[in-house]
XYZ file of C-alpha atoms in Angstrom:
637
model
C 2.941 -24.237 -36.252
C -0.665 -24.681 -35.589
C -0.547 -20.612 -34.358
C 0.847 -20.098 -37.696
C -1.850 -21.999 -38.919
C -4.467 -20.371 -37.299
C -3.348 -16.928 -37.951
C -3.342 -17.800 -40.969
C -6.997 -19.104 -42.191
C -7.942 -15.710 -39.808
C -5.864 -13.748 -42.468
C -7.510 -15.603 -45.071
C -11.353 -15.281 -44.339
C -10.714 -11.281 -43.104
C -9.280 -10.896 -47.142
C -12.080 -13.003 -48.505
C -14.424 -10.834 -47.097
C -13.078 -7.887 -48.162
C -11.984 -9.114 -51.888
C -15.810 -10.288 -51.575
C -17.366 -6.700 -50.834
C -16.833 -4.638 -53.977
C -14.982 -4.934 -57.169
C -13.592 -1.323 -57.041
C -12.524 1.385 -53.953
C -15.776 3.162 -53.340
C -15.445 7.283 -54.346
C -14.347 9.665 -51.274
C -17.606 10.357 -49.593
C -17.090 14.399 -48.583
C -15.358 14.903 -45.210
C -18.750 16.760 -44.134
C -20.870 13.900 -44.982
C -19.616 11.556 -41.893
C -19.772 13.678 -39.366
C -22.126 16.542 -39.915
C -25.280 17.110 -37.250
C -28.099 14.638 -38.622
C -31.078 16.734 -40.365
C -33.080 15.086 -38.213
C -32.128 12.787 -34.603
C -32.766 12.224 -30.814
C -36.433 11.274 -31.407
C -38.482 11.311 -28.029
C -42.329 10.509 -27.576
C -44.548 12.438 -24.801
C -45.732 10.287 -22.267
C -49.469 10.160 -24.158
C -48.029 9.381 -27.619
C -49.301 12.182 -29.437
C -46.134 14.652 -29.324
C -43.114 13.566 -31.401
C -39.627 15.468 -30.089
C -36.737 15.503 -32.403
C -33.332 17.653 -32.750
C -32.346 19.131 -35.876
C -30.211 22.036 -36.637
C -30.588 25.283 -36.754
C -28.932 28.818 -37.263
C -30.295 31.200 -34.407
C -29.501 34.903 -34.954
C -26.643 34.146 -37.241
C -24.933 31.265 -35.291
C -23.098 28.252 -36.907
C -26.130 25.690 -37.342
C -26.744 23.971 -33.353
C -29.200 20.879 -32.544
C -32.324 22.660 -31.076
C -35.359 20.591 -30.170
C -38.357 20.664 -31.818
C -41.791 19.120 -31.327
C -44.504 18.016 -34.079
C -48.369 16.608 -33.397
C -48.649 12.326 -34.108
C -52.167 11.662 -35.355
C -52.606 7.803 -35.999
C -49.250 7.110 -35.216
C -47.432 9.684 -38.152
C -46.355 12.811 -37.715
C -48.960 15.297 -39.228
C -48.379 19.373 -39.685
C -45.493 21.295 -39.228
C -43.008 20.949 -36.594
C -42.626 24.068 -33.894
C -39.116 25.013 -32.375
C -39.202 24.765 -29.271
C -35.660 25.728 -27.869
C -33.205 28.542 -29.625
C -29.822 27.603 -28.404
C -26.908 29.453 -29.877
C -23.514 28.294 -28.451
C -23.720 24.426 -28.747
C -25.539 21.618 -29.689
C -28.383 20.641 -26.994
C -26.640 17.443 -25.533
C -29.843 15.130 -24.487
C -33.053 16.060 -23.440
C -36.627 14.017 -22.514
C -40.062 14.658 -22.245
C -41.714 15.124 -18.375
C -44.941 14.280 -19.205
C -46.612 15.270 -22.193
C -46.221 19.198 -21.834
C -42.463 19.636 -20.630
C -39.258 18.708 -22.057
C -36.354 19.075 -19.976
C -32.856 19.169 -21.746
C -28.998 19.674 -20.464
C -26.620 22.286 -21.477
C -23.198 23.161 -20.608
C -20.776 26.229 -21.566
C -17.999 25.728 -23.991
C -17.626 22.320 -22.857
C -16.697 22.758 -19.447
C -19.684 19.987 -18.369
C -21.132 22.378 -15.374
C -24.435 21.092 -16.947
C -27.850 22.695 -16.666
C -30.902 21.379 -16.510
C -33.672 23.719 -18.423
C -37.267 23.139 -18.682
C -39.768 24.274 -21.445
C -43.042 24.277 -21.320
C -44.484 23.017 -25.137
C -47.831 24.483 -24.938
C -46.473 28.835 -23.918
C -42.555 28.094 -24.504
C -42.286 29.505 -21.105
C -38.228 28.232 -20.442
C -36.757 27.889 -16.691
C -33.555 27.011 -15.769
C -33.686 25.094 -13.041
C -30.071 25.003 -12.302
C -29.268 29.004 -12.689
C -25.802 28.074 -10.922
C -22.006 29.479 -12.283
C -19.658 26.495 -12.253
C -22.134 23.891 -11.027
C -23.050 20.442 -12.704
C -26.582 19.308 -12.394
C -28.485 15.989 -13.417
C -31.583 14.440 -13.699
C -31.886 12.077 -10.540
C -35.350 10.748 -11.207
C -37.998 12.240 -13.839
C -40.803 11.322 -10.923
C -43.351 9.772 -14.107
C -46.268 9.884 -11.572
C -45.858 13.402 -10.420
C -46.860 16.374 -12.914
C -45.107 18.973 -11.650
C -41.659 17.698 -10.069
C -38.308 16.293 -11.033
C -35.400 14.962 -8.670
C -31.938 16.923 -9.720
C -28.512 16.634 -7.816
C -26.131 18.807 -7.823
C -22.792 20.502 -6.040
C -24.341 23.673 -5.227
C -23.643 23.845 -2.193
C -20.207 21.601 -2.285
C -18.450 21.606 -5.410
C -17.320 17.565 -4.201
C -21.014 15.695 -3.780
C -24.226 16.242 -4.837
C -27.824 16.688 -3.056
C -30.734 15.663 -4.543
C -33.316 18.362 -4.884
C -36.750 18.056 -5.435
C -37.898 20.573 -8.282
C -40.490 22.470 -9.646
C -40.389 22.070 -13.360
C -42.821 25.149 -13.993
C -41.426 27.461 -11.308
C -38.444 26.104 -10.500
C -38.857 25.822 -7.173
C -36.441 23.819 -5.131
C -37.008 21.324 -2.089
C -33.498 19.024 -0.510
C -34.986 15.781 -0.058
C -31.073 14.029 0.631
C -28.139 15.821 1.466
C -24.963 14.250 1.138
C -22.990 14.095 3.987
C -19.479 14.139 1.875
C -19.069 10.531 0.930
C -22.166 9.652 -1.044
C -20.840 9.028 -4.942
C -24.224 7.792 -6.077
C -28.305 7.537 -4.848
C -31.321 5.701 -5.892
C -35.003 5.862 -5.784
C -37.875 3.690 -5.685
C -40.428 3.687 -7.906
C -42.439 5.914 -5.925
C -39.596 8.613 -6.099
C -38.268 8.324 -2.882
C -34.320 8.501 -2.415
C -34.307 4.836 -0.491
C -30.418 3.562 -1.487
C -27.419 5.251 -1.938
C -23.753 4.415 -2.387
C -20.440 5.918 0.004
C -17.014 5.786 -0.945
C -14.068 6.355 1.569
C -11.563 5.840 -1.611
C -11.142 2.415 -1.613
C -14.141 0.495 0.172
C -17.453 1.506 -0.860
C -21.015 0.899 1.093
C -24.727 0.089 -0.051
C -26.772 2.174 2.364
C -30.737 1.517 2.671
C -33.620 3.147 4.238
C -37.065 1.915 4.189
C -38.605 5.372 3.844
C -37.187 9.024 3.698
C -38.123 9.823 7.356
C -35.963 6.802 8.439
C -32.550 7.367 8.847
C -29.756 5.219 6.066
C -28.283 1.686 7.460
C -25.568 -0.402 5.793
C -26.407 -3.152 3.873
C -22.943 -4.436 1.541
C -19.779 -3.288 2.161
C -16.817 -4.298 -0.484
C -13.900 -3.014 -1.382
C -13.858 -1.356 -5.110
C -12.941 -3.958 -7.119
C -16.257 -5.854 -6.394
C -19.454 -4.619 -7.607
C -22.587 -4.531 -5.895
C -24.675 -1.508 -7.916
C -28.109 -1.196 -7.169
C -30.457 -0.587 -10.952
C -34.053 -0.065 -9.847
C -36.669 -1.598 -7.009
C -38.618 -4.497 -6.956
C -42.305 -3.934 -8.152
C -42.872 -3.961 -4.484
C -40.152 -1.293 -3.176
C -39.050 -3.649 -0.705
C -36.021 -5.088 -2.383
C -33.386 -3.974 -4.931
C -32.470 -4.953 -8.347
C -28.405 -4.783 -8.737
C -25.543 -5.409 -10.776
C -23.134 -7.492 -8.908
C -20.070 -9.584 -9.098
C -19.718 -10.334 -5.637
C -17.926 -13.771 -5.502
C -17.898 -14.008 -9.427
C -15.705 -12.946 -12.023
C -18.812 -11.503 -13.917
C -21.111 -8.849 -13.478
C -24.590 -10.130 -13.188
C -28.550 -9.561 -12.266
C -29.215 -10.085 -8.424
C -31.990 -9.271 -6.255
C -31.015 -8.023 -2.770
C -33.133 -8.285 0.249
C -32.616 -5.486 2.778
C -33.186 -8.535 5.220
C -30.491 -10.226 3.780
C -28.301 -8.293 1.811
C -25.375 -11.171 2.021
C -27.705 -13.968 0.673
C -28.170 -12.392 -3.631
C -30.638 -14.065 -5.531
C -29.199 -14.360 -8.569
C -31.242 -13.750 -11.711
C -28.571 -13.847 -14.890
C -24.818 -14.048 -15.427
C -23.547 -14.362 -19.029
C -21.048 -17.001 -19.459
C -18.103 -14.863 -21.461
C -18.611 -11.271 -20.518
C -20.027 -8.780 -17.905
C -23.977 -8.252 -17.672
C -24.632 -3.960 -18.723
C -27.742 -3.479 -17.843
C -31.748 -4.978 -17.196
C -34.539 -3.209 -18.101
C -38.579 -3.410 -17.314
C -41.906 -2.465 -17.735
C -43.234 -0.079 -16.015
C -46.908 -0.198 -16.846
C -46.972 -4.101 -16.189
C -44.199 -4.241 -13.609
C -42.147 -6.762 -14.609
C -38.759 -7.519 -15.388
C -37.958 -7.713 -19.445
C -34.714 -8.302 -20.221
C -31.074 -8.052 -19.822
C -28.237 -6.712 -21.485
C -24.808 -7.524 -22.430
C -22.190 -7.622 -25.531
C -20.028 -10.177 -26.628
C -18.473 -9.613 -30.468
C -22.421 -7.701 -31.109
C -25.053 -6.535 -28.571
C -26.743 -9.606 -27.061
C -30.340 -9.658 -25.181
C -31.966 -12.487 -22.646
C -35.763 -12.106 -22.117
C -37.204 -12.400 -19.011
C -41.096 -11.388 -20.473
C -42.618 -13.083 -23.290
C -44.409 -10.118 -24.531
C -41.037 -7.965 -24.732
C -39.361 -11.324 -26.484
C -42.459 -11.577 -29.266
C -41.814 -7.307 -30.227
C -38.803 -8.316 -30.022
C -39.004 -11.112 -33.049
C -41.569 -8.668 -34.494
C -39.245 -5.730 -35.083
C -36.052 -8.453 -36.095
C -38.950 -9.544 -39.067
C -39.628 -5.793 -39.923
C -35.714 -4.948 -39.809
C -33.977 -7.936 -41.605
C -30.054 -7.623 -41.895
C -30.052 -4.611 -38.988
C -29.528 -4.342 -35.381
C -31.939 -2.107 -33.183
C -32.726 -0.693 -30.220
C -36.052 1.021 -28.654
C -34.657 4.859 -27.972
C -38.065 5.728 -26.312
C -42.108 5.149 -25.731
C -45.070 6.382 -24.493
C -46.772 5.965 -21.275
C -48.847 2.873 -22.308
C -46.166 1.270 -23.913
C -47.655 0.507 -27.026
C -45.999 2.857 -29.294
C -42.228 3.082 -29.796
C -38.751 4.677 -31.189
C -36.710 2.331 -32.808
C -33.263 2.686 -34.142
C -32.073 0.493 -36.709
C -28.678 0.168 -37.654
C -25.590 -1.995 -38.418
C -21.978 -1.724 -38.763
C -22.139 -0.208 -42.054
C -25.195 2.829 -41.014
C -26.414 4.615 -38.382
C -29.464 3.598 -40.113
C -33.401 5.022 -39.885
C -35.352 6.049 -36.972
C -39.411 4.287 -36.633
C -42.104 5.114 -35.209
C -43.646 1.649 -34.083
C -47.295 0.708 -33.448
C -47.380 -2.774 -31.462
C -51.653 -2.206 -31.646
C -50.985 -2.513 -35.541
C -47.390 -3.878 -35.960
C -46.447 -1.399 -38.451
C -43.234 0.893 -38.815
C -43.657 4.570 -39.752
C -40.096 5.828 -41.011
C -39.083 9.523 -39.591
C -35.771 10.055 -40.363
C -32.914 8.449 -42.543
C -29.943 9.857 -40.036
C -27.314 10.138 -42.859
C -28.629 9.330 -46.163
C -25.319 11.222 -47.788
C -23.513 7.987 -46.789
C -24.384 4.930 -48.627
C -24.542 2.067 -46.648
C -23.275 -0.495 -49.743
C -20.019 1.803 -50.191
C -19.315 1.447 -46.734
C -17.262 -1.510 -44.818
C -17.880 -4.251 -42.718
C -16.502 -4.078 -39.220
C -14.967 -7.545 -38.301
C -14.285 -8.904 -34.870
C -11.053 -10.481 -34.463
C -8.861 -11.601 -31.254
C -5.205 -11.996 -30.362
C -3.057 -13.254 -27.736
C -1.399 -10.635 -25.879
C 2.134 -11.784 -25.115
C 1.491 -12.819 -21.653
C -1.242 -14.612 -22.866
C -4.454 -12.935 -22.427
C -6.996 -12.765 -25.279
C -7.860 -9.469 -26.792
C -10.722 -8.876 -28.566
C -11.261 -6.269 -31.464
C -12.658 -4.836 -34.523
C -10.413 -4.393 -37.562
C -11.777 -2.662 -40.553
C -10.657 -3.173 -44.248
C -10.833 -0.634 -46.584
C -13.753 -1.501 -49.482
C -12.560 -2.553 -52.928
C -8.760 -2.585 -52.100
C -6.268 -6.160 -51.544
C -5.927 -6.262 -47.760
C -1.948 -6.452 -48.012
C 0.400 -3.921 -47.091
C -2.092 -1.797 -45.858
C -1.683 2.108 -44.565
C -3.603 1.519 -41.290
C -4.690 3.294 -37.906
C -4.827 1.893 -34.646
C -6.813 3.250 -32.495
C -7.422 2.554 -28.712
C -10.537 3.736 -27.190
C -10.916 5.893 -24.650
C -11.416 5.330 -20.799
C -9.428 3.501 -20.580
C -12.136 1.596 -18.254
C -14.682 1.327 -21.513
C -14.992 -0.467 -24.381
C -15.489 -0.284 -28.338
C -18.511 -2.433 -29.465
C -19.429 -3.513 -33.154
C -21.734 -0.532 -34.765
C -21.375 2.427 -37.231
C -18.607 4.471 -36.090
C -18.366 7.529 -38.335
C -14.457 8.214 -37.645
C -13.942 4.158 -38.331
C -15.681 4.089 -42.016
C -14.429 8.109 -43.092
C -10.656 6.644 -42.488
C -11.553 3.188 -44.684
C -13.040 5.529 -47.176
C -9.974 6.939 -47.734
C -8.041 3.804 -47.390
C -7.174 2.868 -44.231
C -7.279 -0.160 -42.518
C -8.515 0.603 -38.401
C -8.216 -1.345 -35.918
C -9.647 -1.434 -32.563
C -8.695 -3.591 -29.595
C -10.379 -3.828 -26.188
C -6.974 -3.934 -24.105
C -6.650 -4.935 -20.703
C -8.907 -2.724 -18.633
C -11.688 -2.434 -20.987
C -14.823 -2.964 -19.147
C -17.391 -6.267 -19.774
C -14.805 -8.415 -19.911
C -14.724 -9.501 -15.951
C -12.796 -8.494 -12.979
C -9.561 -10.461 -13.852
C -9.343 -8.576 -17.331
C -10.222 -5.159 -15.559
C -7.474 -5.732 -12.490
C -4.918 -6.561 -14.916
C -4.866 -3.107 -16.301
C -4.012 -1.543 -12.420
C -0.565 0.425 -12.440
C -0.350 -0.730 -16.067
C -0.846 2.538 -18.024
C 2.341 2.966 -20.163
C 3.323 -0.588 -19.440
C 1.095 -3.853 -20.142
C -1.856 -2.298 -21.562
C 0.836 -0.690 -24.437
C 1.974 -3.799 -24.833
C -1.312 -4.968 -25.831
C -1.858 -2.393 -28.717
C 2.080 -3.065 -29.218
C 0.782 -6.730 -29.959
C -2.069 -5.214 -31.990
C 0.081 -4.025 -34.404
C 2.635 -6.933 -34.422
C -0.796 -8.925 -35.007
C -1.552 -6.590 -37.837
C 1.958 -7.034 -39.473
C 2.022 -10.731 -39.097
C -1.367 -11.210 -40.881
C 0.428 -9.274 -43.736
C -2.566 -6.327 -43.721
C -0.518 -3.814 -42.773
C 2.281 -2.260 -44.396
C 4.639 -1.967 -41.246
C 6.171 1.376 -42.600
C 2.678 2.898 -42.851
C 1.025 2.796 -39.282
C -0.467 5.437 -37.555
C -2.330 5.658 -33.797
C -4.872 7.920 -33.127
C -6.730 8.293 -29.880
C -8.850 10.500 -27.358
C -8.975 10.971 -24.343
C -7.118 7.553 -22.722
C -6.699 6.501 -25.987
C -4.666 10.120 -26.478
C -2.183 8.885 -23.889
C -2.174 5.067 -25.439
C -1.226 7.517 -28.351
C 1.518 9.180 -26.764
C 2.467 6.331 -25.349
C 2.966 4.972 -28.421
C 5.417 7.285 -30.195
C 7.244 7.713 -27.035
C 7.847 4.294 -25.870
C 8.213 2.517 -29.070
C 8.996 5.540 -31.366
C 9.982 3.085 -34.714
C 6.819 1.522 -34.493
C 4.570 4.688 -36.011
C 4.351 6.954 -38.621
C 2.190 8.929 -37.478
C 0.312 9.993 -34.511
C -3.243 12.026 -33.615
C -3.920 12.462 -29.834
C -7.167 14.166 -28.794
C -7.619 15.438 -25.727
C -5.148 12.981 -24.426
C -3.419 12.472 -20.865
C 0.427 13.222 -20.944
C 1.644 13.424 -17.685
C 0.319 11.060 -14.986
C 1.051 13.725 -12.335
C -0.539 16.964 -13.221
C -3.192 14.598 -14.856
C -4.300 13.958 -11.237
C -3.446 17.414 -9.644
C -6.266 19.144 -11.789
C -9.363 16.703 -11.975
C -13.140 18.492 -11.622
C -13.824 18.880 -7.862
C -16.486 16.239 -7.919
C -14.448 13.514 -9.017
C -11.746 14.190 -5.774
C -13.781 11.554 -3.640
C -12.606 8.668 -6.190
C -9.160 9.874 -6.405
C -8.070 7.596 -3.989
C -8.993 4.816 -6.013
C -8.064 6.100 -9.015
C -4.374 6.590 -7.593
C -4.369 2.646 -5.949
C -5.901 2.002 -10.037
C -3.240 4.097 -12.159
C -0.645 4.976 -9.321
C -0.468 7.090 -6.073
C 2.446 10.120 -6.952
C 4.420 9.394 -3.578
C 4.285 5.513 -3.705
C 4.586 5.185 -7.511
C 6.689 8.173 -8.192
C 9.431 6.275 -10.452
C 6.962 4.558 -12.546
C 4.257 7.164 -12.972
C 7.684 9.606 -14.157
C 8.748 6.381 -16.468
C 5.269 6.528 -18.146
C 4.389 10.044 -18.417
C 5.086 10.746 -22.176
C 5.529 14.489 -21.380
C 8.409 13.820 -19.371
C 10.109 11.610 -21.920
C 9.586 14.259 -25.103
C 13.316 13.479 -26.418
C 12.096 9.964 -27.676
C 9.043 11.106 -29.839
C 10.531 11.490 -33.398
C 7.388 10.726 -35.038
C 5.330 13.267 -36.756
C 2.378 14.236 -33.999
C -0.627 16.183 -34.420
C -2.180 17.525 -31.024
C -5.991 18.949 -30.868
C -6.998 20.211 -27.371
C -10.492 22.335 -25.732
C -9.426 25.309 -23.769
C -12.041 23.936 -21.164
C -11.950 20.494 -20.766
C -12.089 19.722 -17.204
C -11.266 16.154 -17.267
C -7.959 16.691 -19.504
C -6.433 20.077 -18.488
C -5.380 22.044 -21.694
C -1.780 22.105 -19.736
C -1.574 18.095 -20.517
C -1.422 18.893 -24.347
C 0.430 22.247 -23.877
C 3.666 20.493 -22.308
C 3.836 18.004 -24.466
C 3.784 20.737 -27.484
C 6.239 23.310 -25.746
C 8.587 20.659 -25.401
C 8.777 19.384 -28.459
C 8.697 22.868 -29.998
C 12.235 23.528 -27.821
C 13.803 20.920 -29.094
C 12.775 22.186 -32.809
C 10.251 19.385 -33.515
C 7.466 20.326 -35.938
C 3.829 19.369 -34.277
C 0.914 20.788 -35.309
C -1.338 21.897 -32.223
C -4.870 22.757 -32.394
C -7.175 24.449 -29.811
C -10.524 25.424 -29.955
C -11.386 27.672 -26.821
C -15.177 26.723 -27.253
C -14.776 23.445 -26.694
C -14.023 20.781 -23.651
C -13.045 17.089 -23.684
C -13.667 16.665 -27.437
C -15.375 18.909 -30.294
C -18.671 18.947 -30.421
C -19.705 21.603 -32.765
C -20.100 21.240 -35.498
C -17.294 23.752 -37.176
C -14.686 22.331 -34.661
C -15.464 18.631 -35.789
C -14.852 19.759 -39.376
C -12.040 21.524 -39.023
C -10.162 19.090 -36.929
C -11.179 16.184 -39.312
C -10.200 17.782 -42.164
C -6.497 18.869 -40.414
C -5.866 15.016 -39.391
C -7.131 13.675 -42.768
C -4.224 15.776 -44.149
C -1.818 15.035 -41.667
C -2.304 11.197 -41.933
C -2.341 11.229 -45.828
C 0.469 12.980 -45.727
C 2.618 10.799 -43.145
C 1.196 7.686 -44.414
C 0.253 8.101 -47.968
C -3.028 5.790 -48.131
């Protein structure tokens, strides 16, 4: 009774607030206008504040629109004159790029999706550009951008093993290459001081993994922590001093939190935060004045805890300036006194700033989708429920604007993963299905990470099985609260979420309408058999995680969806990359031949520029537009 109860003033305030929010249904927005390229993004200061970087589209030599960079003069803290290209990519969108300094940006690309990133340098003063990765099939990254050194970056990369990485130090204007560590095959992650020297660096045999320490680069690596993989002892950045390490840990704890670890003692943490309810995500400091700032973490919203009260007072500056949104600094210069800040909320990705702290003033730069008004939008709403073996499962659900929140059409839709989580913010595919009338809701099932060790362990061997049941009880939730019209439900994932899908219609076939999966697992063996070659030295733990195909071979063949195709009756759109190298275009192809041989309609789309989801901007469209139909059609919103 008091369940019923509860449930029930939950049901009530979630209907108040939507009867509450507008009158009438807002008009359908245009497809295009949720999840087009911004006009202008990715804003990035040089290191001596008076170069602004941004990314904005652009059609080179009669190519679809991509995100090139671009860089513009700041005089008195605005942007002045006109903004130069500086980059003419023609394939795909730029995916992230920085400044080195104040007269090199470095950016990342990879080809058709297949994430064998490059790292490319260009000079902003000749627009001189210089690969510094110029390898087929090999996936490079930034290691350290070496602030204090002009000329050189740290990169790793499986050049010379497609299974680890080396770090290499680089030449950013020639692209000359040095190894400074070379892995010896079990090294899954390293870590510098703030002097750029490689001084930590983390092995894996599978299932145990090792802190290793050096005191310089001449000296050779010792142990320090040794767990196995379920506890976490991840080292962030040095002490001021270089003698000790900053780390994420949850050594003896159920929660991830700030430590310090002595090389001395490496048993004996000194621990500097632990939130009470969910995992710490990360710390941050100043560099100039060498301190520690703050920490990180998320509960229902993004939550901070200062450590520095001059970080705490911009802070409460920029919360005065930016009533009613959330924010965070994307970027400053070297002094730290000027700043990008990104304001948003739940209802818009919001503006970009340009903030003095000399002056405390805000200098807009970009509204990133002004086509999308933030009033017509809705308000995502964390909820819970209790799984039904009792854990608690925490969520957003969003209500369509303007409409009675009864008897809903609505979309569940599990993230991706599955060891992630969704978090309260704008969430373009979230307010384009409320615009058109669909309730969404998202639920952080067992597994999802920030929730402690327990919550993450109870996922292991559980894909197909207990974490289904918890969107299962998502959707019973949903039902019981009287929101959602039980003969109206569809479940659309990517990735994890595109075997939660799967899952979903397979296992409990009457419970959906209709179902999207995106780039989603189907079988649990072949899933395995054709991971990238530098994820092999995890698979070990990822088989004692999800299931080892000897050990586990009757449940892993129970939860494969592509080997239960006979029990999907519901209708089932598929969209796949030809080169996606984390989800083999095989996993969707099975699932669609299958169905196809027993004379079931699915609708199958592929897009052989593309990898583990669609990221130009053509693709996006097309694919939205194809589901938008699909789901209206299936579930008549």
């Amino acid at each position: 009774m008091l369940n019923f109860m509860k449930r029930t003033l939950i049901a009530a305030s979630l209907i108040g607030a939507a009867a509450g929010a507008a009158a009438q249904p807002p008009r359908a927005y245009p497809l295009k206008d949720f999840f087009r390229n911004p006009e202008r993004g990715a804003f990035r200061l040089a290191d001596d504040g008076r170069t602004l970087g941004f990314m904005q589209p652009v059609s080179v030599d009669g190519s679809p629109p991509r995100m090139n960079i671009y860089v513009q003069p700041l005089v008195d803290g605005k942007p002045q004159g006109e903004a130069r290209k500086l980059t003419s990519e023609s394939a795909r969108d730029i995916s992230n790029y920085f400044w080195k300094g104040s007269d090199v940006v470095l950016y990342q690309k990879d080809f058709g999706g297949d994430e064998n990133f490059h790292v490319v340098a260009v000079n902003t003063k000749t627009g001189q550009v210089t690969d510094l990765t110029p390898y087929d099939g090999v996936r490079a990254g930034i290691e350290d951008d070496l602030p204090d050194d002009p000329d050189h970056v740290l990169i790793g990369h499986n050049h010379r093993d497609p299974e680890v990485f080396d770090v290499y130090r680089v030449n950013v204007r020639t692209g000359a290459a040095v190894l400074v560590a070379q892995n010896p095959g079990n090294i899954v992650g390293w870590q510098t001081d703030h002097a750029g020297k490689v001084r930590a660096a983390i092995t894996s045999d599978g299932l145990n993994t090792t802190l290793l320490y050096r005191d310089d680069e001449a000296a050779p690596f010792r142990p320090l922590v040794t767990t196995d993989y379920r506890s976490s002892v991840s080292p962030m950045f040095f002490t001021f001093d270089d003698r000790k390490m900053y780390a994420l840990s949850n050594r003896g704890r159920d929660k991830l939190g700030l430590v310090v670890l002595d090389p001395a003692k490496p048993d004996a943490e000194e621990l500097i935060f632990v939130p009470d309810e969910v995992d710490l995500d990360a710390a941050g400091y100043s560099r100039k004045r060498k301190v520690l700032t703050l920490a990180a973490y998320q509960t229902d919203k993004p939550q901070y805890r200062f450590f520095d009260k001059q970080t705490e007072a911009l802070y409460g500056k920029l919360q005065a300036h930016l009533a009613g949104y959330d924010f965070a600094l994307q970027g400053w210069n070297r002094e730290e006194d000027t700043f990008i800040v990104a304001a948003y909320n739940d209802r818009t990705p919001g503006s970009r700033y340009l903030y003095s702290a000399a002056t405390d003033t805000l200098t807009k730069l970009a509204d990133i989708n002004p086509a999308i008004p933030e009033a017509d939008m809705a308000p995502v709403k964390p909820i819970s429920y209790t799984s039904r073996d009792g854990l608690t499962i925490h969520g957003y659900l969003t209500l369509p604007v303007g409409r009675d929140p009864r008897n809903l059409p609505c979309i569940v839709n599990p993230h991706g993963g599955p060891w992630a989580r969704d978090g309260w913010g704008y969430n373009p595919e979230v307010q384009f299905l409320a615009n058109r009338g669909f309730c969404v809701l998202q639920m952080n099932f067992r597994g999802s990470t920030g929730y402690g060790r327990k919550f993450w362990e109870a996922s292991f061997g559980q894909w197909g099985l207990a974490m289904q049941d918890d969107i299962t009880d998502g959707v019973k939730w949903l039902i019981d609260q009287g929101i959602a019209d039980p003969k109206r439900i569809g479940i659309y994932g990517a990735s994890y979420g595109g075997y939660a899908t799967l899952a979903g219609v397979t296992f409990t076939p009457d419970l959906y309408a209709a179902a999207v999966d995106y780039v989603g697992v189907s079988n649990l063996f072949t899933f395995m058999q054709t991971i990238p070659p530098y994820w092999k030295p995890m698979l070990e733990k990822m088989q004692d995680m999800v299931g080892d195909p000897e050990r586990d071979r009757e449940r892993l063949t129970a939860t494969s969806p592509a080997l239960h195709v006979d029990r999907i009756t519901t209708p089932l759109f598929i969209a796949q990359g030809a080169k996606d190298p984390r989800v083999n275009k095989a996993e969707s192809d099975q699932v669609v031949e299958a169905l196809k041989k027993r004379g079931v309609e699915v609708e199958y789309m592929v897009k052989e520029n593309e990898g583990h989801g669609f990221h130009n901007d053509e693709n996006k469209f097309e694919f939205y537009e194809a589901m938008e139909k699909f789901l209206t059609t299936h579930l008549k919103p």
